[in-house]
PDB file of C-alpha atoms in Angstrom:
ATOM      1  CA  MET J 222     178.000 116.058  86.777  1.00  0.00           C
ATOM      2  CA  LYS J 223     179.934 113.468  83.936  1.00  0.00           C
ATOM      3  CA  ASN J 224     179.363 110.395  85.948  1.00  0.00           C
ATOM      4  CA  LYS J 225     175.640 111.161  86.630  1.00  0.00           C
ATOM      5  CA  ILE J 226     174.725 110.915  83.067  1.00  0.00           C
ATOM      6  CA  ILE J 227     176.029 108.048  82.136  1.00  0.00           C
ATOM      7  CA  LYS J 228     174.556 106.239  85.100  1.00  0.00           C
ATOM      8  CA  ILE J 229     170.803 107.857  83.346  1.00  0.00           C
ATOM      9  CA  ILE J 230     171.921 106.325  80.461  1.00  0.00           C
ATOM     10  CA  LYS J 231     172.783 103.130  81.521  1.00  0.00           C
ATOM     11  CA  TRP J 232     169.244 103.052  83.780  1.00  0.00           C
ATOM     12  CA  TYR J 233     167.093 103.697  81.126  1.00  0.00           C
ATOM     13  CA  LEU J 234     169.438 101.290  78.885  1.00  0.00           C
ATOM     14  CA  MET J 235     168.483  98.921  80.462  1.00  0.00           C
ATOM     15  CA  ILE J 236     165.489  99.714  81.940  1.00  0.00           C
ATOM     16  CA  HIS J 237     164.648 100.599  77.884  1.00  0.00           C
ATOM     17  CA  MET J 238     165.851  96.212  77.193  1.00  0.00           C
ATOM     18  CA  ALA J 239     164.067  94.718  79.783  1.00  0.00           C
ATOM     19  CA  ILE J 240     160.996  96.044  77.874  1.00  0.00           C
ATOM     20  CA  SER J 241     161.825  95.827  74.266  1.00  0.00           C
ATOM     21  CA  SER J 242     162.199  91.758  75.608  1.00  0.00           C
ATOM     22  CA  LEU J 243     159.054  91.652  77.157  1.00  0.00           C
ATOM     23  CA  LEU J 244     157.166  92.954  74.423  1.00  0.00           C
ATOM     24  CA  LEU J 245     159.705  90.852  72.153  1.00  0.00           C
ATOM     25  CA  VAL J 246     158.828  87.930  73.497  1.00  0.00           C
ATOM     26  CA  ASP J 247     155.292  88.502  73.539  1.00  0.00           C
ATOM     27  CA  TYR J 248     155.293  89.390  69.402  1.00  0.00           C
ATOM     28  CA  ALA J 249     156.876  85.765  69.445  1.00  0.00           C
ATOM     29  CA  LEU J 250     154.273  84.080  70.949  1.00  0.00           C
ATOM     30  CA  PHE J 251     150.857  85.369  69.884  1.00  0.00           C
ATOM     31  CA  VAL J 252     152.218  86.915  66.635  1.00  0.00           C
ATOM     32  CA  LYS J 253     154.278  83.724  65.085  1.00  0.00           C
ATOM     33  CA  GLU J 254     155.323  85.592  61.441  1.00  0.00           C
ATOM     34  CA  SER J 255     158.020  83.572  60.382  1.00  0.00           C
ATOM     35  CA  THR J 256     160.179  85.721  58.457  1.00  0.00           C
ATOM     36  CA  LYS J 257     159.285  89.444  61.157  1.00  0.00           C
ATOM     37  CA  ILE J 258     157.959  89.886  63.817  1.00  0.00           C
ATOM     38  CA  THR J 259     156.086  93.311  63.888  1.00  0.00           C
ATOM     39  CA  TRP J 260     154.940  95.332  66.319  1.00  0.00           C
ATOM     40  CA  LYS J 261     152.099  97.011  66.532  1.00  0.00           C
ATOM     41  CA  GLY J 262     150.973  95.601  63.663  1.00  0.00           C
ATOM     42  CA  ARG J 263     153.182  98.003  61.750  1.00  0.00           C
ATOM     43  CA  GLY J 264     156.189  96.742  60.641  1.00  0.00           C
ATOM     44  CA  TYR J 265     158.898  96.790  62.367  1.00  0.00           C
ATOM     45  CA  PRO J 266     161.997  95.008  61.823  1.00  0.00           C
ATOM     46  CA  VAL J 267     163.041  93.581  65.277  1.00  0.00           C
ATOM     47  CA  THR J 268     166.229  95.324  65.795  1.00  0.00           C
ATOM     48  CA  LYS J 269     164.438  99.255  65.214  1.00  0.00           C
ATOM     49  CA  MET J 270     161.962  97.513  68.069  1.00  0.00           C
ATOM     50  CA  ILE J 271     164.914  96.637  69.889  1.00  0.00           C
ATOM     51  CA  LEU J 272     166.421 100.475  69.370  1.00  0.00           C
ATOM     52  CA  LEU J 273     163.139 102.394  69.005  1.00  0.00           C
ATOM     53  CA  GLY J 274     161.349 101.580  71.531  1.00  0.00           C
ATOM     54  CA  PRO J 275     160.919 104.109  73.464  1.00  0.00           C
ATOM     55  CA  LEU J 276     159.978 106.456  69.844  1.00  0.00           C
ATOM     56  CA  ASN J 277     157.895 104.592  68.933  1.00  0.00           C
ATOM     57  CA  ILE J 278     155.449 104.102  72.723  1.00  0.00           C
ATOM     58  CA  LEU J 279     155.120 107.636  71.678  1.00  0.00           C
ATOM     59  CA  TYR J 280     154.560 108.255  68.434  1.00  0.00           C
ATOM     60  CA  SER J 281     151.503 105.713  68.824  1.00  0.00           C
ATOM     61  CA  LYS J 282     149.963 107.396  70.567  1.00  0.00           C
TER      62      LYS J 282
END
């Protein structure tokens, strides 16, 4: 059971980091702000966007 939970968490983090890096690349190319990269125009810093990506997706709908 413990190994299953660890596997789920590991896969979640891998998928989440892949999605976050894609979002980061998209906004680095299209937004082009010098101080910080915003996500959905709400002014989140890059680290918050990467760490809280799934929560931001849930709250934006």
